[in-house]
C-alpha cells in the first residue's frame, strides 16, 4: 500500500460519511456466471449507466445488512435467502456535495421469487449480464467490484477517488482571453504540440462547446464531454451530464481539464496544478480564463518561448 497523501483541497475538514448497501446478485448461466444489473434512469446521477440490481442508503442508523434486504425487496420484489459480504468501497469525489461514501457490497446467491423491476422511474431495464462480458457503461466503482468478483482477486477493502488530481491545461492571453467565435483567438502550432505531449495517454474532461471547437476525438486520450443534453453523443467521446459524473468517470491520478471557460470556472477551485501557456497579447475574446489567485497558487516552472511562456503553477498547501 502506498503512503497516504493529504486530502485534496476540496475534501479538507470534516465531511459526512454516507453508507450504502449493494446487492451483487449472481446465478449460473449457460455461458458462466451472470450478474443482475439495472440501467439507471431519472436519478440525476450516472443515468444511462448499468449498476447493481439493487442498492440503497443505510438509513436511520440501521445496519448495512438491513439496508440490503430492504432494497432488494423494494426494488426487485424478492427476498434475500443467502448472502455474504463481498467488499467495502470507500470513495470520495472532489465535486458535488462534500461527502465520502462507504459502500457495502454483498454477494447474493439465493433468493425467493423472480426479480422484477419495481421502480421503473429509477431504472429503465433489468438484465442478466455474463460477469465475463459486462456492458461498456457500468458505474466505475461497481465495475471494479464486479471485475474483481469475476477474476477472484477482489480485495476486502477498496479506496477510490482520494488520489485524483485535477490539472487545468489552457492557453491564455495577457487579458486571460481563451476563446472567440467558438475557437481559439490564435493559431500556435507549438502550443498544440505542448498540449499533446502533456495530455497524451491521459483522460481529458471538456465542455460540449470545446468538443465542438475541436470537432473530433483526439487520438491516444480518453475524452469525457460534459453536456446537459441527454441525447448528445459523438464517436470517441464519453458523454456525462454533470461535473461530478465527469470526475467519477475521470478515475484515479491526474485528470486533465481542457476547457473551455465554463469548465475552467467550475474546476479551478478543485485543481492541484495549472499548465498555462501565457501569450504576450491581449486579443479580443468572448471567453476568458478565471483569475489565478496568487494567494492559492505559486509558479514552479517557466519556459519562455517566442511570444509566449509555458508556465506551471502548483496549489499552495496552505492559504
Ligand atoms: N485557449 C484555450 O486553452 C482553450 C481551451 C478550451 C476551449 N477554448 C475555447 O473556449 C471556448 C468554449 O468555452 P465555453 O465556456 O464557451 O464552453 P465550454 O466550457 O467548452 O462548454 C460549455 C458547455 O458545457 C456544458 N456544461 C458546462 N458545465 C456543465 C454542467 N455542470 N453540467 C452539464 N453541462 C455542462 C454545456 O453544454 P450543453 O450546452 O451541451 O448543455 C455548456 O454549454 C471556445 O471558443 C474554445 O475554442 C480555449
Short mmCIF file of C-alpha atoms and ligand atoms in Angstrom, two decimals:
data_model
loop_
_atom_site.label_atom_id
_atom_site.label_comp_id
_atom_site.label_asym_id
_atom_site.label_seq_id
_atom_site.Cartn_x
_atom_site.Cartn_y
_atom_site.Cartn_z
CA UNK A 1 0.00 0.00 0.00
CA UNK A 2 1.39 3.46 -0.86
CA UNK A 3 1.92 6.20 1.73
CA UNK A 4 -1.29 8.26 2.10
CA UNK A 5 -1.15 11.84 0.84
CA UNK A 6 -3.10 14.74 2.38
CA UNK A 7 -6.75 15.02 1.31
CA UNK A 8 -7.35 17.12 -1.84
CA UNK A 9 -8.26 20.75 -1.14
CA UNK A 10 -11.96 20.12 -1.81
CA UNK A 11 -12.15 17.45 0.87
CA UNK A 12 -10.29 19.13 3.71
CA UNK A 13 -12.12 19.43 7.02
CA UNK A 14 -14.81 17.09 8.29
CA UNK A 15 -17.21 15.76 5.69
CA UNK A 16 -20.11 13.38 6.28
CA UNK A 17 -19.67 9.68 5.54
CA UNK A 18 -22.69 8.17 3.78
CA UNK A 19 -23.19 4.41 3.83
CA UNK A 20 -24.98 2.33 1.20
CA UNK A 21 -25.56 -1.37 0.52
CA UNK A 22 -25.33 -3.03 -2.90
CA UNK A 23 -26.72 -6.40 -3.99
CA UNK A 24 -24.48 -8.27 -6.42
CA UNK A 25 -26.96 -10.99 -7.40
CA UNK A 26 -25.45 -13.78 -9.44
CA UNK A 27 -26.70 -17.01 -10.99
CA UNK A 28 -25.17 -19.75 -13.11
CA UNK A 29 -25.97 -19.04 -16.80
CA UNK A 30 -25.38 -21.12 -19.89
CA UNK A 31 -22.04 -19.41 -20.54
CA UNK A 32 -20.85 -18.99 -16.96
CA UNK A 33 -21.82 -16.82 -14.01
CA UNK A 34 -24.25 -13.95 -14.66
CA UNK A 35 -24.96 -10.82 -12.64
CA UNK A 36 -28.21 -8.89 -12.40
CA UNK A 37 -27.80 -5.23 -13.38
CA UNK A 38 -30.22 -2.32 -13.76
CA UNK A 39 -29.90 0.54 -16.25
CA UNK A 40 -30.16 3.80 -14.29
CA UNK A 41 -32.58 6.48 -15.45
CA UNK A 42 -34.19 9.60 -13.99
CA UNK A 43 -31.95 9.69 -10.90
CA UNK A 44 -29.86 12.71 -11.96
CA UNK A 45 -26.61 10.78 -11.49
CA UNK A 46 -24.97 8.28 -13.84
CA UNK A 47 -28.21 7.83 -15.78
CA UNK A 48 -27.64 5.62 -18.81
CA UNK A 49 -25.06 3.54 -16.88
CA UNK A 50 -25.58 -0.03 -15.61
CA UNK A 51 -25.49 -0.62 -11.87
CA UNK A 52 -26.07 -3.43 -9.37
CA UNK A 53 -29.56 -4.97 -9.40
CA UNK A 54 -30.47 -3.21 -6.14
CA UNK A 55 -28.73 -0.70 -3.90
CA UNK A 56 -29.65 1.96 -1.39
CA UNK A 57 -28.59 4.03 1.60
CA UNK A 58 -28.20 2.66 5.07
CA UNK A 59 -30.88 4.72 6.80
CA UNK A 60 -31.81 5.69 10.34
CA UNK A 61 -28.69 4.14 11.86
CA UNK A 62 -29.78 0.74 10.51
CA UNK A 63 -27.25 -1.90 9.55
CA UNK A 64 -25.87 -2.48 6.03
CA UNK A 65 -27.48 -5.95 6.07
CA UNK A 66 -30.91 -4.50 6.86
CA UNK A 67 -30.48 -2.00 4.03
CA UNK A 68 -29.54 -4.79 1.63
CA UNK A 69 -32.67 -6.83 2.47
CA UNK A 70 -34.92 -3.77 2.26
CA UNK A 71 -33.57 -2.56 -1.08
CA UNK A 72 -33.75 -5.98 -2.73
CA UNK A 73 -37.39 -6.32 -1.65
CA UNK A 74 -38.36 -2.77 -2.60
CA UNK A 75 -36.56 -2.65 -5.95
CA UNK A 76 -36.87 -6.26 -7.14
CA UNK A 77 -39.71 -7.82 -5.12
CA UNK A 78 -37.66 -10.80 -3.92
CA UNK A 79 -36.38 -11.95 -0.53
CA UNK A 80 -32.67 -12.49 0.02
CA UNK A 81 -32.10 -16.05 1.28
CA UNK A 82 -28.30 -16.43 1.08
CA UNK A 83 -25.79 -13.58 1.00
CA UNK A 84 -22.23 -12.87 2.12
CA UNK A 85 -20.19 -9.66 2.37
CA UNK A 86 -18.04 -9.15 -0.73
CA UNK A 87 -16.06 -5.97 -0.13
CA UNK A 88 -16.33 -2.38 1.07
CA UNK A 89 -15.53 0.55 -1.20
CA UNK A 90 -14.64 3.82 0.49
CA UNK A 91 -14.75 6.66 -2.02
CA UNK A 92 -14.78 10.40 -2.30
CA UNK A 93 -15.12 12.86 -5.14
CA UNK A 94 -13.82 16.39 -5.48
CA UNK A 95 -17.04 17.80 -6.93
CA UNK A 96 -20.59 17.95 -5.68
CA UNK A 97 -21.56 17.66 -2.04
CA UNK A 98 -18.57 17.43 0.30
CA UNK A 99 -19.03 13.85 1.42
CA UNK A 100 -17.36 10.47 1.48
CA UNK A 101 -19.05 7.16 0.86
CA UNK A 102 -18.79 3.72 2.37
CA UNK A 103 -20.35 1.19 0.01
CA UNK A 104 -21.01 -2.31 1.35
CA UNK A 105 -21.22 -4.88 -1.42
CA UNK A 106 -22.97 -8.21 -0.72
CA UNK A 107 -22.89 -11.29 -2.90
CA UNK A 108 -26.48 -12.58 -3.09
CA UNK A 109 -26.61 -16.15 -4.36
CA UNK A 110 -30.09 -17.31 -3.33
CA UNK A 111 -33.43 -15.52 -3.13
CA UNK A 112 -37.10 -16.39 -3.28
CA UNK A 113 -39.24 -15.05 -6.11
CA UNK A 114 -38.42 -13.71 -9.57
CA UNK A 115 -36.58 -10.36 -9.67
CA UNK A 116 -38.82 -7.74 -11.31
CA UNK A 117 -38.24 -4.04 -11.95
CA UNK A 118 -40.48 -2.37 -9.34
CA UNK A 119 -39.12 1.18 -9.55
CA UNK A 120 -39.23 1.98 -13.29
CA UNK A 121 -38.80 5.70 -12.51
CA UNK A 122 -35.23 4.91 -11.37
CA UNK A 123 -34.27 2.19 -13.83
CA UNK A 124 -35.08 1.66 -17.49
CA UNK A 125 -34.23 -2.04 -17.64
CA UNK A 126 -33.20 -5.06 -15.60
CA UNK A 127 -30.95 -7.62 -17.26
CA UNK A 128 -28.67 -10.60 -16.51
CA UNK A 129 -25.16 -10.00 -17.91
CA UNK A 130 -22.33 -12.53 -18.11
CA UNK A 131 -19.78 -11.48 -15.44
CA UNK A 132 -17.11 -12.08 -18.07
CA UNK A 133 -18.74 -9.65 -20.54
CA UNK A 134 -20.12 -6.64 -18.75
CA UNK A 135 -21.70 -3.82 -20.76
CA UNK A 136 -19.47 -0.89 -21.72
CA UNK A 137 -21.06 1.56 -19.31
CA UNK A 138 -21.04 0.24 -15.75
CA UNK A 139 -20.75 2.76 -12.88
CA UNK A 140 -16.96 2.69 -12.29
CA UNK A 141 -16.79 1.64 -8.63
CA UNK A 142 -19.38 -1.09 -9.27
CA UNK A 143 -17.46 -2.29 -12.33
CA UNK A 144 -14.35 -2.60 -10.19
CA UNK A 145 -16.20 -4.87 -7.74
CA UNK A 146 -17.80 -6.98 -10.49
CA UNK A 147 -14.49 -7.44 -12.31
CA UNK A 148 -12.79 -8.38 -9.02
CA UNK A 149 -15.51 -10.94 -8.33
CA UNK A 150 -15.04 -12.40 -11.79
CA UNK A 151 -11.24 -12.58 -11.59
CA UNK A 152 -11.27 -13.84 -7.98
CA UNK A 153 -8.90 -11.15 -6.68
CA UNK A 154 -11.29 -8.70 -5.08
CA UNK A 155 -9.65 -7.06 -2.05
CA UNK A 156 -11.73 -6.88 1.15
CA UNK A 157 -11.40 -3.09 1.18
CA UNK A 158 -11.04 -0.64 -1.72
CA UNK A 159 -10.27 3.09 -1.58
CA UNK A 160 -11.31 5.21 -4.57
CA UNK A 161 -11.15 8.83 -5.61
CA UNK A 162 -8.75 10.07 -2.93
CA UNK A 163 -5.77 10.29 -5.24
CA UNK A 164 -7.50 12.14 -8.07
CA UNK A 165 -5.67 15.35 -9.04
CA UNK A 166 -7.08 17.86 -11.49
CA UNK A 167 -4.69 19.62 -13.88
CA UNK A 168 -6.10 22.59 -15.81
CA UNK A 169 -4.45 23.00 -19.23
CA UNK A 170 -5.07 26.27 -21.08
CA UNK A 171 -3.54 28.87 -23.37
CA UNK A 172 -4.46 32.42 -22.43
CA UNK A 173 -3.72 35.98 -23.42
CA UNK A 174 -2.41 38.67 -21.07
CA UNK A 175 -6.11 39.65 -20.70
CA UNK A 176 -6.95 35.97 -19.87
CA UNK A 177 -8.64 35.57 -23.29
CA UNK A 178 -9.12 31.93 -24.31
CA UNK A 179 -11.89 31.82 -26.92
CA UNK A 180 -13.55 33.77 -29.72
CA UNK A 181 -16.21 32.74 -32.27
CA UNK A 182 -16.21 29.19 -30.93
CA UNK A 183 -12.46 28.77 -31.45
CA UNK A 184 -9.10 29.98 -30.16
CA UNK A 185 -8.07 33.63 -30.72
CA UNK A 186 -4.70 32.47 -32.20
CA UNK A 187 -3.06 29.62 -34.05
CA UNK A 188 0.04 28.39 -32.23
CA UNK A 189 1.29 25.02 -33.52
CA UNK A 190 3.97 24.87 -30.82
CA UNK A 191 1.30 25.16 -28.15
CA UNK A 192 -0.77 22.39 -29.78
CA UNK A 193 2.31 20.13 -29.63
CA UNK A 194 2.83 21.05 -25.98
CA UNK A 195 -0.84 20.25 -25.26
CA UNK A 196 -0.48 16.88 -26.99
CA UNK A 197 2.66 15.99 -25.01
CA UNK A 198 1.01 16.94 -21.71
CA UNK A 199 -2.24 15.08 -22.21
CA UNK A 200 -1.13 12.01 -24.22
CA UNK A 201 -2.29 8.76 -22.61
CA UNK A 202 -4.49 10.56 -20.09
CA UNK A 203 -8.12 11.43 -19.50
CA UNK A 204 -9.37 14.85 -20.69
CA UNK A 205 -12.55 16.48 -19.47
CA UNK A 206 -14.08 19.21 -21.65
CA UNK A 207 -17.32 21.14 -22.12
CA UNK A 208 -19.55 20.41 -25.09
CA UNK A 209 -18.65 23.71 -26.79
CA UNK A 210 -14.92 22.90 -26.61
CA UNK A 211 -15.67 19.49 -28.14
CA UNK A 212 -17.49 21.32 -30.96
CA UNK A 213 -14.49 23.60 -31.47
CA UNK A 214 -12.17 20.58 -31.87
CA UNK A 215 -14.75 18.57 -33.78
CA UNK A 216 -13.36 15.09 -33.12
CA UNK A 217 -11.76 12.84 -30.51
CA UNK A 218 -8.02 13.45 -30.14
CA UNK A 219 -6.09 10.19 -30.52
CA UNK A 220 -4.36 8.46 -27.60
CA UNK A 221 -6.52 10.08 -24.93
CA UNK A 222 -9.87 9.37 -23.26
CA UNK A 223 -12.29 12.24 -23.86
CA UNK A 224 -15.10 12.97 -21.41
CA UNK A 225 -17.58 15.60 -22.61
CA UNK A 226 -19.93 17.39 -20.22
CA UNK A 227 -23.31 18.38 -21.65
CA UNK A 228 -26.81 18.91 -20.29
CA UNK A 229 -28.20 17.26 -23.44
CA UNK A 230 -29.02 13.63 -22.59
CA UNK A 231 -29.36 12.78 -26.30
CA UNK A 232 -25.86 14.04 -27.19
CA UNK A 233 -23.29 11.53 -28.33
CA UNK A 234 -20.24 11.53 -30.60
CA UNK A 235 -17.78 8.84 -31.69
CA UNK A 236 -14.83 8.65 -29.31
CA UNK A 237 -16.46 10.77 -26.59
CA UNK A 238 -17.88 9.64 -23.25
CA UNK A 239 -20.85 11.93 -22.61
CA UNK A 240 -21.64 12.85 -18.99
CA UNK A 241 -24.19 15.27 -17.59
CA UNK A 242 -22.52 16.93 -14.62
CA UNK A 243 -19.06 17.74 -13.32
CA UNK A 244 -19.48 15.13 -10.56
CA UNK A 245 -20.12 12.44 -13.19
CA UNK A 246 -17.14 13.62 -15.22
CA UNK A 247 -14.84 13.27 -12.20
CA UNK A 248 -16.17 9.79 -11.39
CA UNK A 249 -15.52 8.72 -14.98
CA UNK A 250 -12.15 10.54 -14.92
CA UNK A 251 -10.80 7.95 -12.48
CA UNK A 252 -7.66 7.94 -10.35
CA UNK A 253 -4.50 10.02 -10.62
CA UNK A 254 -4.11 13.08 -12.81
CA UNK A 255 -7.10 14.13 -14.87
CA UNK A 256 -6.76 16.95 -17.42
CA UNK A 257 -9.36 19.70 -17.54
CA UNK A 258 -9.04 21.19 -21.02
CA UNK A 259 -11.75 23.84 -21.12
CA UNK A 260 -13.50 25.85 -22.02
CA UNK A 261 -14.33 28.85 -19.87
CA UNK A 262 -17.37 27.32 -18.17
CA UNK A 263 -15.50 24.17 -17.22
CA UNK A 264 -12.37 26.03 -16.01
CA UNK A 265 -14.58 28.19 -13.78
CA UNK A 266 -16.18 25.13 -12.19
CA UNK A 267 -12.89 23.33 -11.58
CA UNK A 268 -10.17 25.86 -10.74
CA UNK A 269 -11.02 25.69 -7.02
CA UNK A 270 -10.61 21.90 -7.11
CA UNK A 271 -7.41 21.79 -9.15
CA UNK A 272 -3.92 20.88 -7.91
CA UNK A 273 -1.93 22.18 -10.88
CA UNK A 274 -2.27 24.66 -13.75
CA UNK A 275 -0.37 24.17 -17.01
CA UNK A 276 -0.76 27.55 -18.73
CA UNK A 277 0.57 28.91 -21.99
CA UNK A 278 0.78 32.62 -21.25
CA UNK A 279 0.64 34.58 -24.51
CA UNK A 280 2.08 38.12 -24.82
CA UNK A 281 -1.03 39.56 -26.48
CA UNK A 282 -4.50 40.67 -25.46
CA UNK A 283 -6.78 39.66 -28.33
CA UNK A 284 -10.48 40.37 -28.46
CA UNK A 285 -12.36 37.46 -26.99
CA UNK A 286 -15.71 36.26 -25.62
CA UNK A 287 -14.40 33.55 -23.33
CA UNK A 288 -11.85 34.09 -20.56
CA UNK A 289 -9.82 32.03 -18.10
CA UNK A 290 -10.72 32.64 -14.43
CA UNK A 291 -8.43 34.71 -12.17
CA UNK A 292 -5.42 32.83 -10.83
CA UNK A 293 -5.39 33.98 -7.22
CA UNK A 294 -1.76 34.40 -6.08
CA UNK A 295 -2.87 33.52 -2.56
CA UNK A 296 -3.60 29.95 -3.68
CA UNK A 297 -1.02 29.34 -6.41
CA UNK A 298 2.73 29.58 -6.86
CA UNK A 299 4.76 29.34 -10.03
CA UNK A 300 7.06 26.30 -10.17
CA UNK A 301 8.29 26.41 -13.79
CA UNK A 302 8.53 29.00 -16.57
CA UNK A 303 9.76 28.12 -20.04
CA UNK A 304 9.94 31.30 -22.18
CA UNK A 305 9.39 30.95 -25.94
CA UNK A 306 8.91 33.40 -28.80
CA UNK A 307 5.81 35.43 -27.86
CA UNK A 308 4.62 33.17 -25.05
CA UNK A 309 5.74 31.21 -21.95
CA UNK A 310 4.85 27.71 -20.80
CA UNK A 311 4.15 28.11 -17.08
CA UNK A 312 3.29 25.64 -14.32
CA UNK A 313 1.52 26.68 -11.13
CA UNK A 314 1.04 24.39 -8.12
CA UNK A 315 -1.58 24.95 -5.45
CA UNK A 316 -0.21 26.29 -2.17
CA UNK A 317 -0.54 23.71 0.57
CA UNK A 318 -1.87 26.39 2.90
CA UNK A 319 -3.88 29.51 2.10
N1 LIG B 1 -7.40 28.73 -25.08
C1 LIG B 1 -7.64 27.54 -24.59
O1 LIG B 1 -6.77 26.89 -23.98
C2 LIG B 1 -9.00 26.93 -24.76
C3 LIG B 1 -9.25 25.64 -24.26
C4 LIG B 1 -10.54 25.11 -24.42
C5 LIG B 1 -11.51 25.87 -25.07
N2 LIG B 1 -11.23 27.09 -25.52
C6 LIG B 1 -12.25 27.94 -26.16
O2 LIG B 1 -13.27 28.19 -25.19
C7 LIG B 1 -14.50 28.33 -25.89
C8 LIG B 1 -15.52 27.35 -25.30
O3 LIG B 1 -15.70 27.67 -23.91
P1 LIG B 1 -17.17 27.91 -23.30
O4 LIG B 1 -17.03 28.46 -21.93
O5 LIG B 1 -17.98 28.68 -24.30
O6 LIG B 1 -17.79 26.45 -23.31
P2 LIG B 1 -17.29 25.06 -22.66
O7 LIG B 1 -16.89 25.27 -21.27
O8 LIG B 1 -16.35 24.38 -23.60
O9 LIG B 1 -18.64 24.22 -22.76
C9 LIG B 1 -19.81 24.71 -22.17
C10 LIG B 1 -20.87 23.65 -22.29
O10 LIG B 1 -20.55 22.55 -21.45
C11 LIG B 1 -21.72 22.03 -20.88
N3 LIG B 1 -21.64 22.19 -19.43
C12 LIG B 1 -20.83 23.03 -18.73
N4 LIG B 1 -20.99 22.82 -17.42
C13 LIG B 1 -21.92 21.86 -17.29
C14 LIG B 1 -22.52 21.20 -16.17
N5 LIG B 1 -22.14 21.50 -14.90
N6 LIG B 1 -23.45 20.27 -16.38
C15 LIG B 1 -23.82 19.94 -17.65
N7 LIG B 1 -23.29 20.51 -18.75
C16 LIG B 1 -22.35 21.47 -18.56
C17 LIG B 1 -22.88 22.77 -21.52
O11 LIG B 1 -23.15 22.04 -22.69
P3 LIG B 1 -24.63 21.96 -23.37
O12 LIG B 1 -24.88 23.34 -23.88
O13 LIG B 1 -24.47 20.92 -24.42
O14 LIG B 1 -25.55 21.55 -22.26
C18 LIG B 1 -22.26 24.10 -21.83
O15 LIG B 1 -22.92 24.79 -22.87
C19 LIG B 1 -14.22 28.06 -27.36
O16 LIG B 1 -14.00 29.31 -28.01
C20 LIG B 1 -12.93 27.27 -27.32
O17 LIG B 1 -12.17 27.39 -28.50
C21 LIG B 1 -9.98 27.64 -25.40
#
